[in-house]
Tab-separated table of C-alpha atoms and ligand atoms in Angstrom:
chain	number	residue	atom	x	y	z
Z	1	MET	CA	-16.086	-116.302	4.175
Z	2	ASN	CA	-17.274	-118.551	1.039
Z	3	ASN	CA	-18.287	-116.314	-2.000
Z	4	LEU	CA	-19.728	-113.771	-0.039
Z	5	TYR	CA	-20.022	-110.262	-0.885
Z	6	PRO	CA	-20.807	-107.790	1.548
Z	7	ILE	CA	-22.273	-104.517	0.252
Z	8	LYS	CA	-20.580	-101.442	0.964
Z	9	THR	CA	-23.293	-99.114	2.367
Z	10	LYS	CA	-23.198	-95.568	1.757
Z	11	VAL	CA	-24.610	-94.121	5.288
Z	12	SER	CA	-21.419	-95.073	7.530
Z	13	ALA	CA	-21.824	-96.909	11.530
Z	14	ALA	CA	-20.063	-93.403	12.085
Z	15	GLN	CA	-23.049	-91.066	10.006
Z	16	ARG	CA	-25.960	-93.049	11.923
Z	17	HIS	CA	-24.811	-93.033	15.211
Z	18	GLN	CA	-24.617	-89.100	14.145
Z	19	LEU	CA	-27.993	-88.935	13.359
Z	20	LEU	CA	-28.857	-90.172	16.800
Z	21	ASN	CA	-26.421	-88.668	18.381
Z	22	GLN	CA	-25.161	-90.938	21.316
Z	23	ARG	CA	-22.494	-92.795	21.645
Z	24	PRO	CA	-24.121	-97.065	21.686
Z	25	LEU	CA	-22.930	-99.451	24.226
Z	26	LEU	CA	-23.795	-103.046	25.261
Z	27	ILE	CA	-25.020	-103.074	28.789
Z	28	TRP	CA	-23.956	-106.506	29.627
Z	29	PHE	CA	-26.337	-108.411	32.868
Z	30	THR	CA	-24.566	-111.932	33.973
Z	31	GLY	CA	-26.022	-113.845	36.947
Z	32	LEU	CA	-27.712	-116.168	38.128
Z	33	SER	CA	-31.853	-116.880	37.278
Z	34	GLY	CA	-34.096	-114.543	40.013
Z	35	SER	CA	-30.622	-112.566	40.505
Z	36	GLY	CA	-32.011	-108.994	39.201
Z	37	LYS	CA	-31.179	-109.225	35.990
Z	38	SER	CA	-34.117	-108.205	34.310
Z	39	THR	CA	-35.350	-105.735	36.785
Z	40	LEU	CA	-32.112	-104.148	36.828
Z	41	ALA	CA	-31.627	-103.218	32.986
Z	42	VAL	CA	-35.679	-102.402	32.647
Z	43	GLN	CA	-35.140	-99.864	34.750
Z	44	LEU	CA	-31.537	-98.795	33.963
Z	45	GLU	CA	-33.399	-98.581	29.603
Z	46	ALA	CA	-36.424	-96.653	31.577
Z	47	GLU	CA	-33.496	-93.875	33.042
Z	48	LEU	CA	-32.090	-94.115	29.671
Z	49	HIS	CA	-34.299	-93.644	27.443
Z	50	ALA	CA	-35.544	-90.419	29.935
Z	51	LEU	CA	-33.103	-89.157	29.392
Z	52	GLY	CA	-33.283	-88.936	26.222
Z	53	PHE	CA	-31.102	-92.133	24.997
Z	54	LYS	CA	-32.052	-94.492	22.055
Z	55	THR	CA	-31.685	-97.445	23.384
Z	56	TYR	CA	-33.427	-101.885	22.982
Z	57	LEU	CA	-33.588	-104.365	26.204
Z	58	LEU	CA	-32.999	-108.142	24.654
Z	59	ASP	CA	-34.156	-110.685	27.418
Z	60	GLY	CA	-35.281	-114.496	27.399
Z	61	ASP	CA	-38.627	-114.113	26.920
Z	62	ASN	CA	-38.556	-111.625	23.762
Z	63	ILE	CA	-35.521	-113.833	22.487
Z	64	ARG	CA	-35.490	-117.641	23.651
Z	65	THR	CA	-39.352	-117.037	22.547
Z	66	GLY	CA	-38.868	-116.080	18.613
Z	67	LEU	CA	-35.278	-115.976	17.189
Z	68	ASN	CA	-34.017	-118.244	19.809
Z	69	LYS	CA	-37.012	-120.733	20.012
Z	70	ASP	CA	-34.267	-124.084	18.575
Z	71	LEU	CA	-32.155	-123.302	21.375
Z	72	THR	CA	-32.432	-125.886	24.273
Z	73	PHE	CA	-30.548	-125.773	28.333
Z	74	THR	CA	-28.080	-127.961	26.921
Z	75	ASP	CA	-24.271	-125.988	27.457
Z	76	GLU	CA	-24.501	-126.054	23.273
Z	77	GLY	CA	-28.144	-124.512	23.323
Z	78	ARG	CA	-26.310	-121.519	25.744
Z	79	ILE	CA	-23.555	-121.173	23.580
Z	80	GLU	CA	-24.571	-120.644	20.694
Z	81	ASN	CA	-28.163	-118.593	22.662
Z	82	ILE	CA	-24.862	-116.304	23.114
Z	83	ARG	CA	-23.777	-116.503	19.712
Z	84	ARG	CA	-26.774	-115.506	18.392
Z	85	ILE	CA	-27.400	-112.343	21.078
Z	86	GLY	CA	-23.315	-110.932	20.511
Z	87	GLU	CA	-24.319	-110.759	16.246
Z	88	VAL	CA	-27.395	-108.870	17.468
Z	89	SER	CA	-26.138	-106.701	19.424
Z	90	LYS	CA	-23.694	-106.491	16.991
Z	91	LEU	CA	-26.879	-105.253	14.714
Z	92	MET	CA	-28.080	-102.892	16.482
Z	93	LEU	CA	-24.430	-100.608	18.437
Z	94	ASP	CA	-23.749	-100.843	13.857
Z	95	ALA	CA	-27.230	-98.775	14.239
Z	96	GLY	CA	-26.525	-96.343	17.074
Z	97	ILE	CA	-28.749	-98.284	19.895
Z	98	ILE	CA	-27.335	-98.539	23.199
Z	99	VAL	CA	-28.436	-102.342	23.594
Z	100	LEU	CA	-29.122	-103.751	27.625
Z	101	SER	CA	-28.902	-107.878	27.374
Z	102	ALA	CA	-30.182	-109.798	31.228
Z	103	PHE	CA	-29.181	-113.508	29.697
Z	104	ILE	CA	-28.182	-116.320	32.161
Z	105	SER	CA	-24.915	-116.662	29.773
Z	106	PRO	CA	-23.084	-119.230	32.515
Z	107	PHE	CA	-20.330	-119.352	30.963
Z	108	GLU	CA	-16.572	-116.839	30.642
Z	109	ALA	CA	-15.566	-118.659	27.516
Z	110	ASP	CA	-19.066	-117.066	25.178
Z	111	ARG	CA	-18.815	-113.558	26.907
Z	112	GLN	CA	-15.830	-113.700	25.593
Z	113	GLN	CA	-17.496	-113.947	22.578
Z	114	VAL	CA	-19.822	-111.412	22.853
Z	115	LYS	CA	-16.899	-109.222	23.819
Z	116	ASN	CA	-14.723	-110.100	20.677
Z	117	ILE	CA	-17.925	-110.204	17.758
Z	118	VAL	CA	-19.246	-106.460	19.374
Z	119	GLY	CA	-15.014	-105.175	20.190
Z	120	ALA	CA	-13.891	-104.643	24.013
Z	121	ASP	CA	-14.882	-100.324	23.603
Z	122	ASN	CA	-18.391	-101.209	22.952
Z	123	TYR	CA	-19.361	-103.538	25.867
Z	124	LEU	CA	-19.534	-103.280	29.515
Z	125	GLU	CA	-20.515	-106.464	31.489
Z	126	VAL	CA	-22.834	-106.484	34.671
Z	127	TYR	CA	-22.223	-108.754	37.765
Z	128	VAL	CA	-25.091	-109.101	38.281
Z	129	ASN	CA	-23.826	-111.003	41.561
Z	130	THR	CA	-26.697	-112.555	44.181
Z	131	PRO	CA	-25.429	-115.880	45.956
Z	132	ILE	CA	-28.288	-119.303	44.405
Z	133	GLU	CA	-29.632	-119.190	47.878
Z	134	ILE	CA	-31.866	-115.376	48.090
Z	135	CYS	CA	-32.402	-116.631	43.960
Z	136	GLU	CA	-33.681	-120.305	45.315
Z	137	GLN	CA	-35.350	-117.880	48.109
Z	138	ARG	CA	-37.314	-115.614	45.620
Z	139	ASP	CA	-37.991	-118.401	42.489
Z	140	VAL	CA	-39.909	-115.615	41.391
Z	141	LYS	CA	-40.831	-117.827	38.527
Z	142	GLY	CA	-41.658	-121.098	40.686
Z	143	LEU	CA	-38.157	-122.950	38.648
Z	144	TYR	CA	-35.976	-123.086	41.341
Z	145	LYS	CA	-38.674	-125.057	43.191
Z	146	LYS	CA	-38.847	-127.897	40.596
Z	147	ALA	CA	-34.927	-127.964	40.100
Z	148	ARG	CA	-34.810	-129.682	43.017
Z	149	ALA	CA	-38.334	-131.585	42.222
Z	150	GLY	CA	-36.186	-133.177	39.203
Z	151	GLU	CA	-38.530	-131.320	37.096
Z	152	VAL	CA	-36.235	-129.215	35.009
Z	153	LYS	CA	-32.841	-129.640	33.826
Z	154	ASN	CA	-30.008	-128.332	33.732
Z	155	PHE	CA	-31.112	-125.104	35.968
Z	156	THR	CA	-28.750	-122.786	35.693
Z	157	GLY	CA	-27.011	-123.291	39.510
Z	158	ILE	CA	-28.238	-127.235	40.385
Z	159	ASP	CA	-27.406	-129.663	37.439
Z	160	SER	CA	-25.518	-126.578	35.112
Z	161	PRO	CA	-22.505	-124.503	35.821
Z	162	TYR	CA	-22.057	-121.012	35.996
Z	163	GLU	CA	-18.873	-119.774	36.209
Z	164	GLU	CA	-18.149	-115.683	37.732
Z	165	PRO	CA	-17.361	-113.812	34.933
Z	166	ARG	CA	-13.573	-113.467	35.685
Z	167	HIS	CA	-13.383	-109.075	35.327
Z	168	PRO	CA	-16.906	-107.866	35.573
Z	169	ASP	CA	-16.959	-104.129	34.566
Z	170	VAL	CA	-20.691	-104.308	37.709
Z	171	THR	CA	-20.850	-105.822	39.872
Z	172	ILE	CA	-24.362	-105.708	42.035
Z	173	LEU	CA	-24.347	-107.182	45.281
Z	174	THR	CA	-28.733	-107.311	44.851
Z	175	HIS	CA	-28.817	-109.328	48.661
Z	176	THR	CA	-27.624	-105.566	50.260
Z	177	MET	CA	-29.268	-102.987	47.644
Z	178	SER	CA	-32.176	-102.120	46.791
Z	179	VAL	CA	-33.299	-101.736	42.914
Z	180	GLU	CA	-33.089	-98.025	43.163
Z	181	GLU	CA	-29.064	-98.243	44.731
Z	182	SER	CA	-28.826	-101.108	42.650
Z	183	VAL	CA	-29.461	-98.893	39.620
Z	184	ARG	CA	-27.955	-95.617	40.721
Z	185	GLU	CA	-24.809	-97.202	41.270
Z	186	LEU	CA	-24.576	-99.125	37.465
Z	187	MET	CA	-26.225	-94.765	35.535
Z	188	LYS	CA	-22.361	-93.541	38.009
Z	189	VAL	CA	-21.028	-96.284	35.714
Z	190	VAL	CA	-23.166	-96.279	32.189
Z	191	GLY	CA	-23.016	-92.074	32.154
Z	192	PRO	CA	-20.015	-91.427	31.833
Z	193	VAL	CA	-19.105	-93.968	28.940
Z	194	VAL	CA	-22.973	-92.891	26.712
Z	195	LYS	CA	-21.849	-89.404	28.052
Z	196	LEU	CA	-25.233	-88.345	29.776
Z	197	LYS	CA	-26.370	-85.634	28.115
Z	198	ILE	CA	-26.829	-83.138	30.597
W	201	LIG	N1	-32.803	-124.662	32.470
W	201	LIG	C1	-33.092	-123.315	32.818
W	201	LIG	N2	-31.185	-123.722	33.134
W	201	LIG	C2	-31.903	-121.329	33.509
W	201	LIG	N3	-33.043	-120.779	32.947
W	201	LIG	C3	-33.856	-121.708	32.361
W	201	LIG	C4	-33.524	-122.969	32.243
W	201	LIG	N4	-35.187	-123.237	31.920
W	201	LIG	C5	-35.665	-122.204	31.508
W	201	LIG	N5	-35.196	-121.296	31.274
W	201	LIG	C6	-35.411	-119.944	32.060
W	201	LIG	O1	-35.516	-119.582	30.935
W	201	LIG	C7	-34.153	-118.171	31.197
W	201	LIG	C8	-32.985	-117.311	31.209
W	201	LIG	O2	-32.912	-117.725	29.491
W	201	LIG	P1	-30.792	-117.541	29.134
W	201	LIG	O3	-31.427	-116.754	27.209
W	201	LIG	O4	-30.410	-116.373	29.862
W	201	LIG	O5	-29.696	-118.933	29.178
W	201	LIG	S1	-28.395	-119.028	29.443
W	201	LIG	O6	-28.250	-117.306	29.459
W	201	LIG	O7	-29.086	-119.283	27.368
W	201	LIG	O8	-27.690	-119.441	29.691
W	201	LIG	C9	-34.389	-117.953	32.961
W	201	LIG	O9	-34.731	-116.521	33.051
W	201	LIG	P2	-34.061	-115.868	34.132
W	201	LIG	O10	-34.613	-116.142	35.302
W	201	LIG	O11	-34.533	-114.383	34.145
W	201	LIG	O12	-32.724	-115.590	33.932
W	201	LIG	C10	-35.721	-119.269	33.459
W	201	LIG	O13	-36.895	-118.410	33.501
W	202	LIG	N1	-30.961	-105.110	44.708
W	202	LIG	C1	-32.199	-105.554	43.360
W	202	LIG	N2	-31.885	-105.395	41.826
W	202	LIG	C2	-32.827	-106.124	41.194
W	202	LIG	N3	-34.341	-107.466	41.806
W	202	LIG	C3	-33.714	-107.449	43.352
W	202	LIG	C4	-33.257	-106.138	44.587
W	202	LIG	N4	-33.476	-106.575	45.360
W	202	LIG	C5	-34.781	-107.557	44.917
W	202	LIG	N5	-34.872	-107.253	43.901
W	202	LIG	C6	-36.449	-108.882	43.290
W	202	LIG	O1	-35.266	-109.397	43.441
W	202	LIG	C7	-35.844	-110.617	42.161
W	202	LIG	C8	-34.964	-110.077	40.539
W	202	LIG	O2	-35.336	-111.418	39.691
W	202	LIG	P1	-35.448	-111.073	37.702
W	202	LIG	O3	-35.136	-109.781	37.373
W	202	LIG	O4	-36.744	-111.736	37.542
W	202	LIG	O5	-34.049	-112.245	37.711
W	202	LIG	P2	-33.789	-112.544	36.778
W	202	LIG	O6	-34.634	-111.976	35.350
W	202	LIG	O7	-32.006	-112.952	36.743
W	202	LIG	O8	-34.313	-114.100	37.065
W	202	LIG	C9	-37.516	-109.150	41.696
W	202	LIG	O9	-38.184	-109.844	42.223
W	202	LIG	C10	-36.662	-107.991	41.983
W	202	LIG	O10	-37.462	-107.626	42.659
């Protein structure tokens, strides 16, 4: 750090967390486009919120249209996208929030970097493992069709790589499970970590 002197606040992270009465956590969803990241993150957030947890969902639409609107889908663009999201997540965790992040995040090194940024204890990786054939059949946004036609370049799984997570905390097979079953699986893992208030 060059000539930078971060201020020392009077309120500590622990005090903020105590006031909110929860343990912050980053729930990091990774998977192909159309795998089910947003669907699961939206539903899981709704369930946590209904139980009284303070949450925030970060996904492509609220980040790539705002903070990261200068970034493309080249490898470099994706690397910087994930780095910034890791830093934003860190700030939100410091504030005491349970953060749900839904980004393709195709590179293992970048996911590891996020884990390092926020601290391993605060990071829970969810691999939304849906075969590309199923994602392509779903084609929720019509992007696979465009990518096959060459109208969208550097599309993940077609002409841009997706590296499978090596050690995900949870793997969800959306092609064999309903959304409800998948969220129940997630709650089983997330619940004990954030210490459900029941
Ligand atoms: N070339 C290319 N490859 C992949 N995805 C593309 C591309 N162009 C646009 N989109 C749309 O952008 C969403 C993925 O953005 P992410 O920020 O999650 O991508 S990444 O993590 O930086 O790889 C992705 O959203 P999801 O379908 O929710 O994954 C697409 O809607
Ligand atoms: N078990 C499941 N979990 C998540 N999505 C599922 C599941 N089964 C079917 N789907 C469907 O798959 C699609 C996933 O789209 P979306 O959540 O936008 O994916 P992504 O955010 O990864 O691009 C949705 O239409 C959703 O209804």
